[in-house]
Structures are given as structure tokens and as C-alpha cells.
Amino acid sequence: MNTITCSKCGNTIEINKALEEELRHRLEAESLIENEKVRRAMEEELTARLARKYELEEKKKQGEIEEDRKQIRDLSDQVILLTKQLRIQQDASAKLEREAQKKILEESEIIRKKAIEDEAERHRLKDKEKEMLIESLKKSLEEAQRKASQGSQQSQGEIQELDLEETLTQTFRDDDIEPVGKGVLGADVRQIVKSPRGLVCGKILWESKRTKAWSDGWIAKLKDDLLADKSHIPVIVSEALPEEAKNGIGQKGGVWIAHPRHTITIAMLLRKSLLDAAKQRVISEHKQTKAEELYSFVMSPEFIQQMEAMIETYRDMQKSLSDEKAAMERIWKKRDMQITRLLAGTGGIVGSMQGILGPALPTPKGLELGTIDDSHEAPKLI
């Protein structure tokens, strides 16, 4: 029998066919199982291969990373070393530059000092040259003055005597002005004082001196001449004055002393005293001789006090004039210095601008070479 009936479905199944089907199914199942095993084995092998590959790649990457890290560390070390070397080189360069600048500054300072010293030496030599020139000119001037003064002292004295005589003659036309002959007396001029009516009131004996130094011996000599000539008032006119006449007019040993510029002043004062004495003498009709009375009055404290009062007034006026003159000179000097500073400042500014711009900047009028006049003279105050 090659068939069988299925107990469940009742169908008739051929045995060979059933066995064949069963075998086929079994083979298929086994094939699937085998295939599944193969597949799994293949998957596991593939997974293992991938894992090994990944592991190798990871190891390789890790090695590469370590190698890269090592290279980075080496590069960093090299960079640090190079940076350090570069800093050292920069510090060395900066040090060299500072030293070079310091050396340049020192050399510049040396050059500047040398230039200043050279300029100072040049100015010193110029100043020395100027001093030598001034000294030479002084010597030449002194020599010229010495040669000029080699003329006759007697002639110079006679000129001053003539000037004194002419001055008195032109000023006091009522008086008799007489030159004293040489060898007669030491005095030079005799002034016979007369009133407007022609009355002789007294005589003034003048002696003119033209020397550089004062001599007290002149006083005794003139007093002797005064007695010999029977004159009343002795006067010495001299450029060299003693301490008693340092202000221009004074009295020493009974002799009046005056500087030549005060000749008219003292002559007027003394002449007035003689006129007043003569007037008083006429009024009082004193029994003393005219000469004795006049001499007594001239030598009296009252006359001296009157003369000193008039001279003091004259000195006060002279001092006021001198103070005004000094004040004006100070004002002039201050203005002169201001003008000089202003001119110097202007010249300095123009010079600096010309040093920058060159010849393109013209020189202002008044600042050209040779046009600036610095020889200002103080105004003459009389």
C-alpha cells in the first residue's frame, strides 16, 4: 500500500509523496538552520573582523593621536624655545639699541659740549681781540692825550686865566677886572668891586688852578698875596677840590674855593657881600679904616653864616637838579633797555624763521646788517 489516510482531514496521501514532502521540508528546515548558522557564523566572523579592524583602526588612530600629540608637544617645545630665543634676541637687540642710543646721546653730548666750548673759545678770542683792540685804542688815546698835553702848562694856565678874566669882565661891567702881572703875585686876577655910583667897595683876589690834584699850600700862598695886595677876599678856582668844597663851593682856611663852573655864582655872592658891607659902612660911619672894617665883616660869623646859607640854598638847588637828572637818566636807561630787548627779540624771531625758510623770507626794514644802531646816548640834562 503506497497510500495512507490522514486522521485529521481524512484525505488520502500517498506515502512516497508524503515522505518525499516530509524529507523536502526537513531538508529545507535543516538548510534554513544551516544557513542560519552559516549566516550567524558569517555575521559573527564579520563582526569579529569589523571589531578587530575597528580595534586596529582605533589603535592606529590612538597611535597617530599620540604621535600627533608628541609632535604637537615637540612643536610647542620648539615654539617655546624659539619664543624664548626670540625674546632673548629681542632683549639683546633692545639692550644693544639702548646702548647704541646711550652712546649716540653721549657722543651727541660730547659733540654739543665741544661745540659750546668751541663757540665759547671763539667768543673768548673775539672778546680778547676786542679787549686788545680797546686797550690799544686806549693806549693810542692816552698817547695822543699825552702828546696833546705836552704843550706848555703855562699856556694852558694862561688860557684859563684869560677865560676867568673875560668871564668876570663880561658879567660885572661896573667893576674893574685887572690881570695880575707875572712875578708880582701868585694870584691871577684882581676884581675891584664898585657900586653903581662908582664907589670902590672892596677887592677880590682870584687865583686859577688847572691841576689834577689839590694842594693845601695854595691857601697859605694866596693869603700872603691877599695881604700883600691889600685885597679883601681870596678865591681859588680849581677843578681839583678839597673835601670842604666837594659840592663845588666851599671855604678852607679863610679862603673861598670853587669849581670853574661855579665861578659866576660865588663871584655874585662875594660881590654882594662887599656891596652890603660898603653900604653898612657908609651908613654907620664907622671910624675903622675901610680895609679893616671890610676885612672884619668878611671874616665875621655873620658874613660866614650868610654865605653858608646862600651856599646851602645853592647846594639844595644843585642836589634837586642832580636828582632830577638822575631820575631822567634812569627813566631813559629803562626805556633804552626795553627798546633793546624788543629789538633783540624781534631779530631773534626773524633769524629763527630765516633759518627755517631760508632766503625766501625777506629781512624786515630796520633789521638789515648795519642798520641797527645800538649806540644810544643818554639825553643831556642841564
Coordinates of C-alpha atoms in Angstrom, one line a residue:
M1 CA 0.0 0.0 0.0
N2 CA 1.5 3.2 -1.1
T3 CA -1.2 5.5 0.4
I4 CA -2.4 6.5 3.8
T5 CA -5.4 8.4 5.1
C6 CA -4.9 11.5 7.2
S7 CA -6.8 11.1 10.5
K8 CA -7.4 14.7 10.8
C9 CA -8.6 15.7 7.5
G10 CA -9.5 12.3 6.0
N11 CA -7.5 12.9 2.9
T12 CA -5.6 10.2 1.2
I13 CA -2.0 10.8 1.0
E14 CA 0.5 8.8 -0.9
I15 CA 3.3 7.6 1.3
N16 CA 6.1 8.1 -1.1
K17 CA 4.8 11.5 -1.8
A18 CA 4.4 12.3 1.8
L19 CA 7.8 11.0 2.7
E20 CA 9.2 13.0 -0.1
E21 CA 7.4 16.1 1.1
E22 CA 8.5 15.5 4.6
L23 CA 12.1 15.0 3.5
R24 CA 11.9 18.1 1.5
H25 CA 10.5 20.1 4.4
R26 CA 13.1 18.6 6.7
L27 CA 15.9 19.4 4.2
E28 CA 14.5 22.8 3.8
A29 CA 14.4 23.3 7.6
E30 CA 17.9 21.9 8.0
S31 CA 19.0 24.0 5.2
L32 CA 17.5 27.1 6.8
I33 CA 19.0 26.1 10.1
E34 CA 22.4 25.5 8.4
N35 CA 22.0 28.7 6.5
E36 CA 21.1 30.5 9.7
K37 CA 24.2 29.1 11.4
V38 CA 26.3 29.9 8.5
R39 CA 24.7 33.4 8.4
R40 CA 25.3 33.8 12.1
A41 CA 28.8 32.4 11.8
M42 CA 29.4 34.7 9.0
E43 CA 27.9 37.6 10.9
E44 CA 30.0 36.8 14.0
E45 CA 33.1 36.4 11.9
L46 CA 32.3 39.7 10.1
T47 CA 31.6 41.3 13.4
A48 CA 34.8 40.0 14.8
R49 CA 36.6 41.1 11.7
L50 CA 35.0 44.5 12.0
A51 CA 35.8 44.7 15.7
R52 CA 39.4 43.7 15.0
K53 CA 39.5 46.2 12.2
Y54 CA 37.9 48.9 14.4
E55 CA 40.3 48.0 17.2
L56 CA 43.2 48.1 14.8
E57 CA 42.0 51.4 13.4
E58 CA 41.4 52.7 16.9
K59 CA 44.9 51.6 17.9
K60 CA 46.2 53.1 14.8
K61 CA 44.3 56.3 15.4
Q62 CA 45.4 56.3 19.0
G63 CA 48.9 55.8 17.9
E64 CA 48.5 58.6 15.3
I65 CA 46.9 60.8 18.0
E66 CA 49.8 60.0 20.4
E67 CA 52.2 60.7 17.6
D68 CA 50.4 63.9 16.8
R69 CA 50.3 64.9 20.4
K70 CA 54.0 64.1 20.6
Q71 CA 54.6 66.2 17.5
I72 CA 52.4 68.9 19.0
R73 CA 54.4 68.8 22.2
D74 CA 57.6 68.8 20.3
L75 CA 56.4 71.7 18.2
S76 CA 55.2 73.5 21.3
D77 CA 58.6 73.0 22.9
Q78 CA 60.2 74.2 19.8
V79 CA 57.8 77.2 19.7
I80 CA 58.6 78.0 23.4
L81 CA 62.3 77.5 22.7
L82 CA 62.1 79.7 19.7
T83 CA 60.0 82.3 21.6
K84 CA 62.5 82.3 24.4
Q85 CA 65.4 82.6 21.9
L86 CA 63.5 85.3 20.1
R87 CA 62.8 87.2 23.4
I88 CA 66.5 86.8 24.3
Q89 CA 67.4 88.1 20.9
Q90 CA 64.9 91.0 21.2
D91 CA 66.2 91.8 24.7
A92 CA 69.7 91.7 23.4
S93 CA 68.7 93.8 20.4
A94 CA 66.9 96.2 22.7
K95 CA 69.9 96.3 25.0
L96 CA 72.1 96.9 22.0
E97 CA 69.7 99.6 20.8
R98 CA 69.6 101.2 24.2
E99 CA 73.4 101.1 24.4
A100 CA 73.6 102.5 20.9
Q101 CA 71.2 105.3 21.8
K102 CA 73.1 105.9 25.0
K103 CA 76.3 106.0 23.1
I104 CA 74.8 108.3 20.5
L105 CA 73.4 110.6 23.2
E106 CA 76.8 110.6 25.0
E107 CA 78.6 111.3 21.7
S108 CA 76.0 114.0 20.9
E109 CA 76.5 115.5 24.4
I110 CA 80.3 115.4 23.8
I111 CA 79.8 117.0 20.4
R112 CA 77.4 119.6 21.9
K113 CA 79.8 120.4 24.7
K114 CA 82.7 120.5 22.3
A115 CA 80.6 122.9 20.1
I116 CA 79.8 125.0 23.1
E117 CA 83.4 125.0 24.2
D118 CA 84.5 125.9 20.7
E119 CA 81.9 128.7 20.5
A120 CA 82.9 129.9 23.9
E121 CA 86.5 129.8 22.9
R122 CA 85.7 131.6 19.7
H123 CA 83.8 134.3 21.7
R124 CA 86.5 134.4 24.2
L125 CA 89.1 135.0 21.5
K126 CA 86.8 137.6 19.9
D127 CA 86.3 139.3 23.3
K128 CA 90.1 139.1 23.9
E129 CA 90.6 140.6 20.4
K130 CA 88.1 143.4 21.3
E131 CA 89.8 143.9 24.6
M132 CA 93.2 144.1 23.0
L133 CA 91.7 146.5 20.4
I134 CA 90.1 148.6 23.1
E135 CA 93.4 148.5 25.1
S136 CA 95.3 149.5 22.0
L137 CA 92.9 152.3 21.3
K138 CA 93.1 153.4 25.0
K139 CA 96.9 153.5 24.7
S140 CA 96.7 155.4 21.5
L141 CA 94.2 157.8 23.0
E142 CA 96.4 158.2 26.1
E143 CA 99.4 158.7 23.9
A144 CA 97.5 161.3 21.9
Q145 CA 96.3 163.0 25.1
R146 CA 99.8 162.9 26.5
K147 CA 101.2 164.4 23.3
A148 CA 98.4 167.0 23.3
S149 CA 99.1 167.8 27.0
Q150 CA 102.8 168.1 26.3
G151 CA 102.1 171.7 25.3
S152 CA 103.1 174.5 27.7
Q153 CA 101.3 174.2 31.0
Q154 CA 101.9 177.9 31.3
S155 CA 99.9 178.5 28.1
Q156 CA 97.1 176.3 29.4
G157 CA 97.1 178.2 32.6
E158 CA 97.1 181.5 30.8
I159 CA 94.1 180.3 28.7
Q160 CA 92.2 179.5 31.9
E161 CA 93.2 182.9 33.4
L162 CA 92.1 184.7 30.3
D163 CA 88.8 182.8 30.4
L164 CA 88.3 183.8 34.1
E165 CA 89.2 187.4 33.3
E166 CA 86.9 187.5 30.3
T167 CA 84.0 185.9 32.3
L168 CA 84.3 188.4 35.1
T169 CA 84.6 191.3 32.7
Q170 CA 81.5 190.5 30.7
T171 CA 79.5 189.7 33.9
F172 CA 80.4 192.6 36.1
R173 CA 80.7 195.6 33.8
D174 CA 80.8 198.2 36.8
D175 CA 83.9 196.5 38.3
D176 CA 87.5 196.9 37.3
I177 CA 88.9 193.5 36.3
E178 CA 92.7 193.6 36.2
P179 CA 95.1 190.8 35.4
V180 CA 97.9 190.5 38.0
G181 CA 101.3 190.7 36.3
K182 CA 103.5 187.6 36.3
G183 CA 106.1 187.7 39.1
V184 CA 104.2 190.3 41.1
L185 CA 101.8 188.0 43.0
G186 CA 100.8 184.4 42.8
A187 CA 97.2 185.4 42.1
D188 CA 95.9 185.8 38.6
V189 CA 93.1 188.3 38.5
R190 CA 92.1 191.2 40.7
Q191 CA 88.4 192.3 40.8
I192 CA 87.8 195.8 42.2
V193 CA 84.1 195.8 43.2
K194 CA 82.3 199.1 42.6
S195 CA 78.9 200.3 43.3
P196 CA 76.6 201.7 40.5
R197 CA 77.8 205.2 41.5
G198 CA 81.5 204.2 41.1
L199 CA 82.3 203.8 44.8
V200 CA 85.0 201.2 45.5
C201 CA 83.6 198.6 47.9
G202 CA 86.4 196.1 48.0
K203 CA 88.7 193.8 46.1
I204 CA 88.5 190.1 45.3
L205 CA 91.8 188.3 44.5
W206 CA 91.3 185.4 42.2
E207 CA 93.7 182.5 41.6
S208 CA 93.1 180.0 38.8
K209 CA 94.5 176.4 39.1
R210 CA 94.4 173.7 36.5
T211 CA 96.0 170.6 38.0
K212 CA 94.8 167.1 38.7
A213 CA 95.4 167.2 42.5
W214 CA 94.6 169.7 45.2
S215 CA 97.4 171.3 47.3
D216 CA 96.8 172.9 50.7
G217 CA 99.8 175.0 50.1
W218 CA 97.8 177.2 47.7
I219 CA 95.8 178.5 50.6
A220 CA 98.7 180.0 52.6
K221 CA 100.3 181.4 49.4
L222 CA 97.1 183.2 48.4
K223 CA 96.5 184.6 51.9
D224 CA 100.0 186.0 51.7
D225 CA 99.2 187.5 48.3
L226 CA 96.0 188.9 49.8
L227 CA 97.9 190.8 52.5
A228 CA 100.5 192.0 50.0
D229 CA 97.8 193.3 47.6
K230 CA 95.6 194.7 50.4
S231 CA 92.7 192.9 48.9
H232 CA 89.7 191.7 51.0
I233 CA 88.5 188.3 49.8
P234 CA 90.7 185.4 48.4
V235 CA 89.2 182.9 45.9
I236 CA 90.7 179.8 44.3
V237 CA 89.1 178.5 41.2
S238 CA 90.2 174.8 40.6
E239 CA 88.9 171.6 39.1
A240 CA 90.6 169.6 41.8
L241 CA 88.8 170.4 45.1
P242 CA 89.4 169.6 48.8
E243 CA 86.8 167.8 50.9
E244 CA 85.4 171.1 52.2
A245 CA 84.4 172.0 48.7
K246 CA 83.3 168.7 47.3
N247 CA 79.9 170.0 46.3
G248 CA 81.5 172.7 44.1
I249 CA 81.8 175.6 46.6
G250 CA 83.4 175.7 50.0
Q251 CA 85.8 177.5 52.3
K252 CA 89.0 176.3 53.8
G253 CA 91.5 178.3 56.0
G254 CA 89.7 181.6 55.3
V255 CA 89.9 181.1 51.5
W256 CA 86.9 180.5 49.3
I257 CA 87.2 177.6 46.8
A258 CA 85.0 177.0 43.8
H259 CA 84.9 174.8 40.8
P260 CA 85.2 176.7 37.4
R261 CA 81.5 176.1 36.6
H262 CA 80.5 177.9 39.8
T263 CA 82.7 181.0 39.2
I264 CA 79.9 183.3 38.5
T265 CA 77.8 182.0 41.4
I266 CA 80.5 182.6 44.0
A267 CA 81.5 185.9 42.4
M268 CA 78.0 187.2 42.7
L269 CA 77.7 186.1 46.3
L270 CA 81.0 187.6 47.3
R271 CA 80.4 190.8 45.4
K272 CA 77.0 191.3 47.1
S273 CA 78.6 190.9 50.5
L274 CA 81.2 193.6 49.6
L275 CA 78.4 195.9 48.4
D276 CA 76.3 195.3 51.5
A277 CA 79.4 195.9 53.7
A278 CA 80.2 199.1 52.0
K279 CA 76.6 200.3 52.3
Q280 CA 76.6 199.5 56.0
R281 CA 79.9 201.2 56.4
V282 CA 78.7 204.4 54.8
I283 CA 75.5 204.4 57.0
S284 CA 77.3 203.7 60.3
E285 CA 80.2 206.0 59.5
H286 CA 82.4 203.7 61.4
K287 CA 85.9 205.0 62.4
Q288 CA 87.8 202.0 61.3
T289 CA 89.5 202.1 58.1
K290 CA 87.7 200.8 55.1
A291 CA 90.0 197.9 54.7
E292 CA 89.9 196.9 58.3
E293 CA 86.1 197.2 58.5
L294 CA 85.6 195.3 55.3
Y295 CA 88.0 192.6 56.4
S296 CA 86.4 192.3 59.8
F297 CA 82.9 192.0 58.2
V298 CA 84.1 189.4 55.7
M299 CA 85.7 187.4 58.4
S300 CA 82.8 187.9 60.9
P301 CA 80.5 184.9 61.8
E302 CA 77.5 186.9 60.4
F303 CA 79.1 187.1 56.9
I304 CA 80.1 183.4 57.1
Q305 CA 76.6 182.5 58.1
Q306 CA 75.1 184.5 55.3
M307 CA 77.4 182.9 52.8
E308 CA 76.8 179.4 54.1
A309 CA 73.0 180.0 54.0
M310 CA 73.3 181.1 50.4
I311 CA 75.6 178.3 49.5
E312 CA 73.3 175.8 51.3
T313 CA 70.5 177.1 49.2
Y314 CA 72.6 176.7 46.1
R315 CA 73.6 173.2 47.1
D316 CA 69.9 172.3 47.6
M317 CA 69.1 173.6 44.2
Q318 CA 72.1 171.7 42.8
K319 CA 71.0 168.5 44.5
S320 CA 67.4 168.8 43.3
L321 CA 68.8 169.3 39.8
S322 CA 71.1 166.3 40.2
D323 CA 68.2 164.2 41.5
E324 CA 66.0 165.2 38.6
K325 CA 68.9 164.5 36.2
A326 CA 69.5 161.0 37.8
A327 CA 65.7 160.2 37.6
M328 CA 65.5 161.2 34.0
E329 CA 68.6 159.1 33.2
R330 CA 67.1 156.1 35.0
I331 CA 63.9 156.5 33.0
W332 CA 65.8 156.9 29.8
K333 CA 68.0 153.8 30.6
K334 CA 64.9 151.7 31.4
R335 CA 63.3 152.7 28.1
D336 CA 66.5 152.1 26.3
M337 CA 66.8 148.6 27.8
Q338 CA 63.2 147.8 26.9
I339 CA 63.7 149.0 23.3
T340 CA 66.9 147.0 23.1
R341 CA 65.2 143.8 24.4
L342 CA 62.3 144.3 22.0
L343 CA 64.7 144.8 19.1
A344 CA 66.8 141.8 20.1
G345 CA 63.6 139.6 20.5
T346 CA 62.4 140.7 17.0
G347 CA 65.7 140.0 15.5
G348 CA 65.8 136.6 17.1
I349 CA 62.4 135.6 15.8
V350 CA 63.3 136.8 12.3
G351 CA 66.6 135.0 12.4
S352 CA 64.9 131.7 13.5
M353 CA 62.3 132.0 10.7
Q354 CA 65.0 132.7 8.2
G355 CA 66.9 129.7 9.4
I356 CA 63.9 127.6 8.6
L357 CA 62.6 129.2 5.5
G358 CA 66.0 130.3 4.1
P359 CA 66.4 133.4 1.8
A360 CA 62.7 133.1 0.9
L361 CA 61.9 135.2 4.0
P362 CA 63.0 138.8 3.4
T363 CA 64.7 140.8 6.2
P364 CA 62.3 143.4 7.6
K365 CA 63.3 147.0 7.1
G366 CA 65.4 148.2 10.1
L367 CA 66.9 144.8 10.8
E368 CA 69.4 144.7 7.9
L369 CA 73.0 144.4 8.8
G370 CA 74.4 147.7 9.7
T371 CA 71.1 149.5 10.2
I372 CA 70.6 148.7 13.8
D373 CA 72.1 151.5 16.0
D374 CA 72.8 150.3 19.5
S375 CA 74.9 153.3 20.5
H376 CA 72.1 155.1 22.3
E377 CA 73.3 158.1 24.2
A378 CA 71.7 159.4 27.3
P379 CA 70.0 162.8 27.0
K380 CA 72.0 165.7 28.2
L381 CA 70.3 167.3 31.2
I382 CA 71.3 170.8 32.2

